[in-house]
Amino acid sequence: MDEGQGVYAEAAQAAGMDPAGLQRAVDFLDRTYLNSGAIPHFHLLVSRGERVVVDAVRGQARETGEPLRQDSLYRIASMTKPVTSVAFMMMVEEGKVALDDPVATVLPEFAGVSVGMERRAPDRPMLMVDLLRHTSGLTYGLQRQTDIDAIYRERGLDEFQQNRSSDEFIAALADIPLEFSPGDKWNYSVSTDVLGVVVERLAGMDLEEMFRTRIFEPLGMTDSFFRLPEDRTERMTDAWQLTPERKLALVDRGARSGWRRAQRFYSGGGGLVSSTADYHRFARMLLRGGELDGARLLQAATVERMRSNHLPGDRDLTAMSTAMFSEAGYAGVGFGLGFAVTQNPSLGVREGSVGEYYWGGIFSTYFFIDPIEDLILLFMTQHLPSTVYPVRAEIRALVQSALVQRKGG
């Protein structure tokens, strides 16, 4: 089968998967989402072990009709967060920081941060682990629940491409009270953007240089950037947004994308452009315990630590979350150091494995890694917001059901 056309039957059988079951997953996406006009395009990539078993590229990349390409580029938004989390854990391994260090030891701007509109003192300092697991007390303006997230909206603190520098961003955040005392609750937030600034100060370089030299170049990720290079513009997809009339409208044209502009601030929470192949290399590094093709970013024990639940008391998001919006389901789902982690699949509406970890982006991109079944799934599209359709859970369940030879029993 030609690259990008669909299911590789021989590879699937060798990997212990049912080709017909995988084909059902591709057909489902074609029928339910692409042919109906719900989404403009998709690239589904599934691998088990070192074998790619599904590689399906469908739809049009741009309003002008160009077909989606194998090497198309996508705004991966919050799928930037795991990259930033890996960068931070590299700093931990180098002895430059610890998970239980107060954030203020690196970002002294947060030393006097308060809680609530009444500006009370927090019960304890914000720790680095709070940034990784979203228990910091920070928020997103898009949560639209409180007076505090309204301040975020007014000051533009959710924007991928800030007009502020990193230092100005941190100063602006530190001037706003936290939603709650650190560690008390879980709230999806700008925590990973703050973590990115921590990485910058620890590494002594901006996040673009750190990612490029310490992560992308070692892993051979040649199509991942904060700023879209001019020589890659023709590969950049358009991004669409669902209107109140339930129609798709362009929100960012690939040919004139806002990601072409020079930036003052590199968003560790949502700023990257990447390709399916590049993010697959990143996911393979994680699945292999921090190493890929001789390049080791992290020790295996560190990756195992990252994909373990770190919510206080081993609780799940149902018990701790205050967020109206996030990229995860809540029942039976914990949170590790940069990803959601499945604790109890039986509590969710779709099947999965204990220890599976995953995340997505607001343009509906998504990945999951199942370390028990040696499985990676990547789903790339450009549809805003990511909460409209249950496509992530549906495609995950269909791919999981195609497992014939299970390693997890």
Short mmCIF file of C-alpha atoms in Angstrom, two decimals:
data_model
loop_
_atom_site.label_atom_id
_atom_site.label_comp_id
_atom_site.label_asym_id
_atom_site.label_seq_id
_atom_site.Cartn_x
_atom_site.Cartn_y
_atom_site.Cartn_z
CA MET A 1 0.00 0.00 0.00
CA ASP A 2 1.25 3.50 -0.84
CA GLU A 3 2.36 5.73 1.99
CA GLY A 4 -0.50 7.61 3.59
CA GLN A 5 -3.30 5.50 2.10
CA GLY A 6 -4.45 3.52 5.13
CA VAL A 7 -3.83 0.17 6.82
CA TYR A 8 -0.65 -1.88 6.34
CA ALA A 9 -2.08 -5.38 6.59
CA GLU A 10 1.16 -7.35 6.81
CA ALA A 11 2.65 -5.00 9.40
CA ALA A 12 -0.58 -5.11 11.42
CA GLN A 13 -0.64 -8.92 11.49
CA ALA A 14 3.03 -9.06 12.45
CA ALA A 15 2.32 -6.58 15.25
CA GLY A 16 -0.57 -8.67 16.61
CA MET A 17 -3.36 -6.43 15.32
CA ASP A 18 -6.40 -7.12 13.15
CA PRO A 19 -6.12 -5.31 9.79
CA ALA A 20 -9.91 -5.38 9.34
CA GLY A 21 -10.40 -3.79 12.75
CA LEU A 22 -7.91 -1.05 11.90
CA GLN A 23 -9.63 -0.50 8.57
CA ARG A 24 -12.90 -0.03 10.44
CA ALA A 25 -11.24 2.80 12.37
CA VAL A 26 -10.15 4.54 9.16
CA ASP A 27 -13.55 3.98 7.53
CA PHE A 28 -15.26 5.39 10.62
CA LEU A 29 -13.24 8.60 10.39
CA ASP A 30 -13.92 8.85 6.66
CA ARG A 31 -17.65 8.28 7.01
CA THR A 32 -18.46 10.07 10.25
CA TYR A 33 -16.15 13.07 10.19
CA LEU A 34 -14.53 13.68 6.81
CA ASN A 35 -17.26 12.85 4.28
CA SER A 36 -19.87 14.58 6.44
CA GLY A 37 -17.84 17.80 6.40
CA ALA A 38 -17.43 17.81 10.19
CA ILE A 39 -13.64 18.13 9.88
CA PRO A 40 -11.60 19.30 6.89
CA HIS A 41 -8.93 16.60 6.94
CA PHE A 42 -7.09 14.12 9.13
CA HIS A 43 -3.86 12.18 9.41
CA LEU A 44 -4.16 9.02 11.52
CA LEU A 45 -0.92 7.25 12.40
CA VAL A 46 -0.84 4.12 14.55
CA SER A 47 2.24 2.09 15.44
CA ARG A 48 2.87 -0.92 17.62
CA GLY A 49 6.42 -1.60 18.62
CA GLU A 50 8.54 -0.38 15.75
CA ARG A 51 5.88 -1.09 13.10
CA VAL A 52 3.58 1.54 11.57
CA VAL A 53 0.26 -0.26 11.07
CA VAL A 54 -1.97 2.65 10.01
CA ASP A 55 -0.97 5.72 8.03
CA ALA A 56 -4.08 7.38 6.62
CA VAL A 57 -3.91 10.89 5.12
CA ARG A 58 -7.26 12.31 4.03
CA GLY A 59 -9.01 15.54 3.04
CA GLN A 60 -7.92 19.00 1.96
CA ALA A 61 -5.19 20.94 3.71
CA ARG A 62 -6.48 24.33 2.59
CA GLU A 63 -9.69 26.03 1.57
CA THR A 64 -8.20 26.39 -1.91
CA GLY A 65 -8.34 22.63 -2.33
CA GLU A 66 -4.77 21.41 -1.90
CA PRO A 67 -4.84 17.83 -0.57
CA LEU A 68 -3.44 17.07 2.85
CA ARG A 69 0.14 15.85 2.56
CA GLN A 70 2.15 13.24 4.38
CA ASP A 71 4.42 16.06 5.57
CA SER A 72 1.75 18.70 6.26
CA LEU A 73 2.37 20.96 9.25
CA TYR A 74 -0.11 21.50 12.09
CA ARG A 75 -0.59 23.89 14.98
CA ILE A 76 -0.28 21.35 17.78
CA ALA A 77 -1.22 23.82 20.56
CA SER A 78 -1.31 22.00 23.91
CA MET A 79 0.58 19.02 22.53
CA THR A 80 3.47 21.43 23.14
CA LYS A 81 3.00 20.78 26.88
CA PRO A 82 4.58 17.29 26.96
CA VAL A 83 7.64 18.69 25.13
CA THR A 84 8.03 21.42 27.74
CA SER A 85 7.56 18.86 30.51
CA VAL A 86 10.32 16.68 29.03
CA ALA A 87 12.59 19.74 28.86
CA PHE A 88 11.95 20.46 32.54
CA MET A 89 12.63 16.86 33.57
CA MET A 90 15.94 17.08 31.70
CA MET A 91 16.77 19.96 34.05
CA VAL A 92 15.77 17.76 37.01
CA GLU A 93 18.10 15.00 35.84
CA GLU A 94 20.91 17.55 35.54
CA GLY A 95 20.42 18.56 39.18
CA LYS A 96 19.36 22.11 38.36
CA VAL A 97 15.93 21.84 39.99
CA ALA A 98 13.71 19.45 41.95
CA LEU A 99 9.99 18.75 41.79
CA ASP A 100 9.44 20.02 45.33
CA ASP A 101 11.35 23.28 44.81
CA PRO A 102 9.17 26.39 45.21
CA VAL A 103 8.54 28.06 41.86
CA ALA A 104 9.74 31.32 43.42
CA THR A 105 13.28 29.95 43.71
CA VAL A 106 13.56 30.31 39.92
CA LEU A 107 10.78 32.86 39.34
CA PRO A 108 11.03 35.25 42.31
CA GLU A 109 8.11 37.22 40.85
CA PHE A 110 5.83 34.58 42.41
CA ALA A 111 7.19 35.03 45.94
CA GLY A 112 4.31 37.24 47.04
CA VAL A 113 1.48 35.70 45.04
CA SER A 114 -1.96 35.72 46.72
CA VAL A 115 -5.14 33.62 46.45
CA GLY A 116 -8.64 34.76 45.48
CA MET A 117 -10.05 38.21 44.91
CA GLU A 118 -9.71 38.81 48.64
CA ARG A 119 -5.94 38.37 48.20
CA ARG A 120 -5.32 35.94 51.06
CA ALA A 121 -1.98 34.19 51.55
CA PRO A 122 -1.68 30.67 50.05
CA ASP A 123 -1.58 27.70 52.43
CA ARG A 124 1.76 26.69 50.95
CA PRO A 125 4.07 27.91 48.18
CA MET A 126 3.54 26.91 44.57
CA LEU A 127 5.94 24.04 43.78
CA MET A 128 7.42 22.94 40.47
CA VAL A 129 5.31 19.77 40.55
CA ASP A 130 2.21 21.97 40.66
CA LEU A 131 3.14 23.45 37.29
CA LEU A 132 3.61 19.99 35.77
CA ARG A 133 0.32 18.57 37.08
CA HIS A 134 -1.86 21.76 36.89
CA THR A 135 -2.41 22.12 40.63
CA SER A 136 -0.72 25.54 40.73
CA GLY A 137 -3.82 27.70 41.19
CA LEU A 138 -3.23 29.37 37.82
CA THR A 139 -5.99 29.33 35.19
CA TYR A 140 -6.96 30.03 31.59
CA GLY A 141 -9.24 32.88 30.62
CA LEU A 142 -11.11 30.44 28.39
CA GLN A 143 -12.40 28.64 31.50
CA ARG A 144 -14.94 31.49 31.82
CA GLN A 145 -15.93 30.69 35.40
CA THR A 146 -14.49 33.30 37.76
CA ASP A 147 -13.50 36.94 38.09
CA ILE A 148 -9.89 35.78 37.99
CA ASP A 149 -10.07 34.04 34.63
CA ALA A 150 -11.89 37.15 33.35
CA ILE A 151 -8.75 39.12 34.19
CA TYR A 152 -6.72 36.63 32.12
CA ARG A 153 -9.02 37.30 29.14
CA GLU A 154 -8.82 41.05 29.57
CA ARG A 155 -5.02 40.95 29.62
CA GLY A 156 -4.64 38.41 26.81
CA LEU A 157 -2.75 35.86 28.89
CA ASP A 158 -4.12 32.83 27.00
CA GLU A 159 -2.77 33.88 23.62
CA PHE A 160 -0.28 31.56 21.92
CA GLN A 161 1.64 34.53 20.54
CA GLN A 162 2.09 37.06 23.30
CA ASN A 163 3.18 40.65 22.71
CA ARG A 164 5.05 40.30 25.99
CA SER A 165 8.50 38.93 26.64
CA SER A 166 8.87 35.92 28.95
CA ASP A 167 9.75 38.20 31.86
CA GLU A 168 6.78 40.47 31.16
CA PHE A 169 4.47 37.46 30.94
CA ILE A 170 5.57 36.21 34.36
CA ALA A 171 5.27 39.70 35.87
CA ALA A 172 1.72 40.03 34.51
CA LEU A 173 0.70 36.63 35.92
CA ALA A 174 2.25 37.26 39.34
CA ASP A 175 0.11 40.39 39.66
CA ILE A 176 -3.10 38.32 39.46
CA PRO A 177 -4.28 36.19 42.41
CA LEU A 178 -4.42 32.40 42.16
CA GLU A 179 -7.76 30.60 41.89
CA PHE A 180 -6.90 28.38 44.87
CA SER A 181 -4.03 27.50 47.13
CA PRO A 182 -1.48 25.32 45.28
CA GLY A 183 -2.14 21.60 45.59
CA ASP A 184 -5.78 21.97 46.63
CA LYS A 185 -7.42 21.45 43.22
CA TRP A 186 -6.72 20.72 39.55
CA ASN A 187 -7.34 23.40 36.95
CA TYR A 188 -6.17 23.35 33.35
CA SER A 189 -4.11 26.49 32.98
CA VAL A 190 -1.09 28.46 31.78
CA SER A 191 1.01 26.39 34.21
CA THR A 192 3.07 24.89 31.39
CA ASP A 193 3.75 28.33 29.92
CA VAL A 194 5.19 29.25 33.32
CA LEU A 195 7.14 25.98 33.31
CA GLY A 196 8.61 26.99 29.96
CA VAL A 197 9.97 30.19 31.48
CA VAL A 198 11.42 28.14 34.34
CA VAL A 199 13.21 26.02 31.72
CA GLU A 200 14.52 29.14 29.98
CA ARG A 201 16.02 30.53 33.16
CA LEU A 202 17.52 27.19 34.21
CA ALA A 203 18.95 26.44 30.77
CA GLY A 204 20.21 29.96 30.15
CA MET A 205 18.59 30.11 26.70
CA ASP A 206 15.14 30.80 25.28
CA LEU A 207 12.72 27.94 24.74
CA GLU A 208 13.17 27.94 20.97
CA GLU A 209 16.90 27.34 21.27
CA MET A 210 16.51 24.83 24.08
CA PHE A 211 13.93 22.73 22.21
CA ARG A 212 15.90 22.90 18.97
CA THR A 213 19.32 22.00 20.36
CA ARG A 214 18.36 19.67 23.23
CA ILE A 215 15.25 17.88 21.89
CA PHE A 216 14.46 18.37 18.20
CA GLU A 217 17.93 18.01 16.71
CA PRO A 218 18.88 14.95 18.83
CA LEU A 219 15.57 13.26 17.93
CA GLY A 220 15.71 14.19 14.24
CA MET A 221 12.54 16.29 14.53
CA THR A 222 13.22 18.53 11.53
CA ASP A 223 9.70 19.96 11.17
CA SER A 224 8.95 21.29 14.67
CA PHE A 225 9.11 25.04 15.32
CA PHE A 226 7.68 27.96 17.27
CA ARG A 227 7.94 30.09 14.12
CA LEU A 228 7.04 28.67 10.72
CA PRO A 229 10.05 28.97 8.37
CA GLU A 230 9.39 30.58 5.01
CA ASP A 231 10.57 27.47 3.16
CA ARG A 232 7.85 25.36 4.88
CA THR A 233 4.92 27.72 4.27
CA GLU A 234 3.43 25.64 1.44
CA ARG A 235 3.09 22.70 3.86
CA MET A 236 1.19 24.62 6.55
CA THR A 237 -2.47 23.62 6.84
CA ASP A 238 -5.37 26.03 7.16
CA ALA A 239 -7.13 25.95 10.53
CA TRP A 240 -10.91 26.01 10.78
CA GLN A 241 -13.31 26.96 13.56
CA LEU A 242 -16.86 25.77 14.09
CA THR A 243 -19.31 28.70 13.90
CA PRO A 244 -22.50 29.04 15.98
CA GLU A 245 -24.32 27.93 12.80
CA ARG A 246 -22.33 24.66 12.96
CA LYS A 247 -20.33 25.48 9.82
CA LEU A 248 -16.57 25.56 9.33
CA ALA A 249 -14.92 28.96 8.98
CA LEU A 250 -11.25 29.73 8.48
CA VAL A 251 -9.47 30.97 11.58
CA ASP A 252 -5.84 30.92 10.34
CA ARG A 253 -4.74 30.57 6.71
CA GLY A 254 -1.71 28.38 6.19
CA ALA A 255 -0.30 30.63 3.47
CA ARG A 256 -0.52 33.71 5.72
CA SER A 257 -0.38 32.00 9.11
CA GLY A 258 0.21 34.00 12.27
CA TRP A 259 2.86 31.39 13.09
CA ARG A 260 5.11 33.05 10.45
CA ARG A 261 5.60 36.12 12.66
CA ALA A 262 8.64 36.74 14.83
CA GLN A 263 7.83 36.19 18.50
CA ARG A 264 8.85 37.77 21.78
CA PHE A 265 7.47 34.90 23.85
CA TYR A 266 7.70 31.16 23.22
CA SER A 267 4.62 29.46 24.60
CA GLY A 268 5.59 26.23 26.34
CA GLY A 269 1.89 25.58 26.77
CA GLY A 270 0.77 25.86 23.17
CA GLY A 271 3.11 27.48 20.68
CA LEU A 272 4.54 24.72 18.47
CA VAL A 273 3.98 23.79 14.85
CA SER A 274 4.89 20.18 14.04
CA SER A 275 4.31 17.28 11.66
CA THR A 276 2.85 13.84 12.26
CA ALA A 277 6.22 12.19 11.61
CA ASP A 278 8.03 14.50 14.05
CA TYR A 279 5.56 13.99 16.88
CA HIS A 280 5.67 10.26 16.27
CA ARG A 281 9.42 10.38 16.90
CA PHE A 282 8.78 12.27 20.14
CA ALA A 283 6.17 9.69 21.20
CA ARG A 284 8.49 6.81 20.29
CA MET A 285 11.18 8.34 22.50
CA LEU A 286 8.75 8.32 25.42
CA LEU A 287 7.54 4.78 24.72
CA ARG A 288 11.14 3.57 24.57
CA GLY A 289 11.89 5.07 27.97
CA GLY A 290 13.54 8.35 26.96
CA GLU A 291 15.76 7.17 24.06
CA LEU A 292 15.44 7.02 20.28
CA ASP A 293 18.01 5.95 17.70
CA GLY A 294 20.88 6.36 20.15
CA ALA A 295 19.80 9.78 21.43
CA ARG A 296 18.83 9.60 25.11
CA LEU A 297 16.93 12.58 26.49
CA LEU A 298 15.76 11.05 29.77
CA GLN A 299 16.40 7.99 31.88
CA ALA A 300 13.73 5.28 31.76
CA ALA A 301 12.93 5.79 35.46
CA THR A 302 12.21 9.47 34.78
CA VAL A 303 9.76 8.65 31.98
CA GLU A 304 8.06 6.10 34.24
CA ARG A 305 7.79 8.78 36.89
CA MET A 306 6.25 11.19 34.39
CA ARG A 307 3.55 8.72 33.35
CA SER A 308 2.52 7.94 36.94
CA ASN A 309 -0.36 9.73 38.63
CA HIS A 310 0.90 12.63 40.74
CA LEU A 311 -2.42 14.05 41.94
CA PRO A 312 -2.47 14.33 45.75
CA GLY A 313 -3.79 11.20 47.43
CA ASP A 314 -3.71 9.37 44.08
CA ARG A 315 -7.07 10.96 43.28
CA ASP A 316 -8.51 11.33 39.78
CA LEU A 317 -9.65 14.42 37.89
CA THR A 318 -13.28 13.83 38.84
CA ALA A 319 -12.32 14.39 42.47
CA MET A 320 -9.95 17.32 41.91
CA SER A 321 -10.87 19.24 38.76
CA THR A 322 -12.50 22.66 38.73
CA ALA A 323 -11.91 23.17 34.99
CA MET A 324 -14.71 23.72 32.50
CA PHE A 325 -12.28 22.91 29.69
CA SER A 326 -9.35 20.55 29.29
CA GLU A 327 -8.08 17.98 26.79
CA ALA A 328 -9.01 14.94 28.91
CA GLY A 329 -11.87 12.93 30.28
CA TYR A 330 -12.02 12.90 34.09
CA ALA A 331 -13.46 9.61 35.38
CA GLY A 332 -10.67 7.21 36.25
CA VAL A 333 -8.05 9.62 34.88
CA GLY A 334 -5.15 10.98 36.90
CA PHE A 335 -2.43 13.40 35.90
CA GLY A 336 1.28 12.78 35.69
CA LEU A 337 4.15 15.13 34.95
CA GLY A 338 2.86 16.53 31.70
CA PHE A 339 0.13 14.11 30.59
CA ALA A 340 -3.23 12.68 31.59
CA VAL A 341 -2.84 9.10 32.88
CA THR A 342 -5.50 6.39 32.77
CA GLN A 343 -5.91 4.88 36.23
CA ASN A 344 -9.15 2.92 35.88
CA PRO A 345 -10.47 2.39 32.32
CA SER A 346 -13.69 0.85 33.62
CA LEU A 347 -14.77 4.24 34.97
CA GLY A 348 -14.57 5.88 31.53
CA VAL A 349 -16.92 5.48 28.58
CA ARG A 350 -14.25 3.97 26.31
CA GLU A 351 -11.85 1.09 26.77
CA GLY A 352 -8.16 1.57 27.36
CA SER A 353 -5.25 0.32 29.41
CA VAL A 354 -4.13 1.19 32.92
CA GLY A 355 -1.12 3.46 32.60
CA GLU A 356 -1.98 4.79 29.14
CA TYR A 357 -0.99 8.46 28.90
CA TYR A 358 -2.11 11.08 26.47
CA TRP A 359 -2.92 14.69 25.66
CA GLY A 360 -4.28 16.83 22.85
CA GLY A 361 -4.48 20.35 21.51
CA ILE A 362 -7.32 22.81 21.02
CA PHE A 363 -7.16 22.37 17.22
CA SER A 364 -8.24 18.75 17.88
CA THR A 365 -4.80 17.15 17.55
CA TYR A 366 -4.31 14.17 19.85
CA PHE A 367 -1.89 11.45 20.86
CA PHE A 368 -1.89 8.52 23.24
CA ILE A 369 0.77 6.06 24.29
CA ASP A 370 -0.09 2.68 25.77
CA PRO A 371 3.13 1.33 27.32
CA ILE A 372 1.57 -2.02 28.16
CA GLU A 373 0.45 -2.73 24.61
CA ASP A 374 3.45 -0.94 23.03
CA LEU A 375 0.99 1.24 21.12
CA ILE A 376 1.09 4.82 19.82
CA LEU A 377 -1.81 6.68 18.17
CA LEU A 378 -1.50 10.11 16.57
CA PHE A 379 -4.49 12.02 15.18
CA MET A 380 -3.79 15.30 13.39
CA THR A 381 -6.40 17.74 12.13
CA GLN A 382 -7.08 21.50 12.46
CA HIS A 383 -10.55 21.97 13.89
CA LEU A 384 -11.20 24.46 16.68
CA PRO A 385 -12.29 23.80 19.43
CA SER A 386 -11.37 20.26 20.40
CA THR A 387 -14.46 19.71 22.56
CA VAL A 388 -17.04 19.57 19.75
CA TYR A 389 -16.78 15.90 18.78
CA PRO A 390 -15.92 12.72 20.74
CA VAL A 391 -13.58 11.62 17.95
CA ARG A 392 -10.57 11.05 20.23
CA ALA A 393 -12.34 8.55 22.48
CA GLU A 394 -14.00 6.87 19.48
CA ILE A 395 -10.82 6.36 17.50
CA ARG A 396 -8.89 5.22 20.57
CA ALA A 397 -11.53 2.60 21.32
CA LEU A 398 -11.59 1.36 17.72
CA VAL A 399 -7.81 1.02 17.59
CA GLN A 400 -7.67 -0.68 21.00
CA SER A 401 -10.34 -3.16 19.86
CA ALA A 402 -8.12 -4.16 16.91
CA LEU A 403 -5.53 -5.62 19.31
CA VAL A 404 -5.49 -9.39 18.78
CA GLN A 405 -2.39 -10.41 20.73
CA ARG A 406 -2.60 -8.40 23.93
CA LYS A 407 0.41 -8.01 26.17
CA GLY A 408 -1.61 -6.78 29.12
CA GLY A 409 -3.83 -9.81 29.44
#
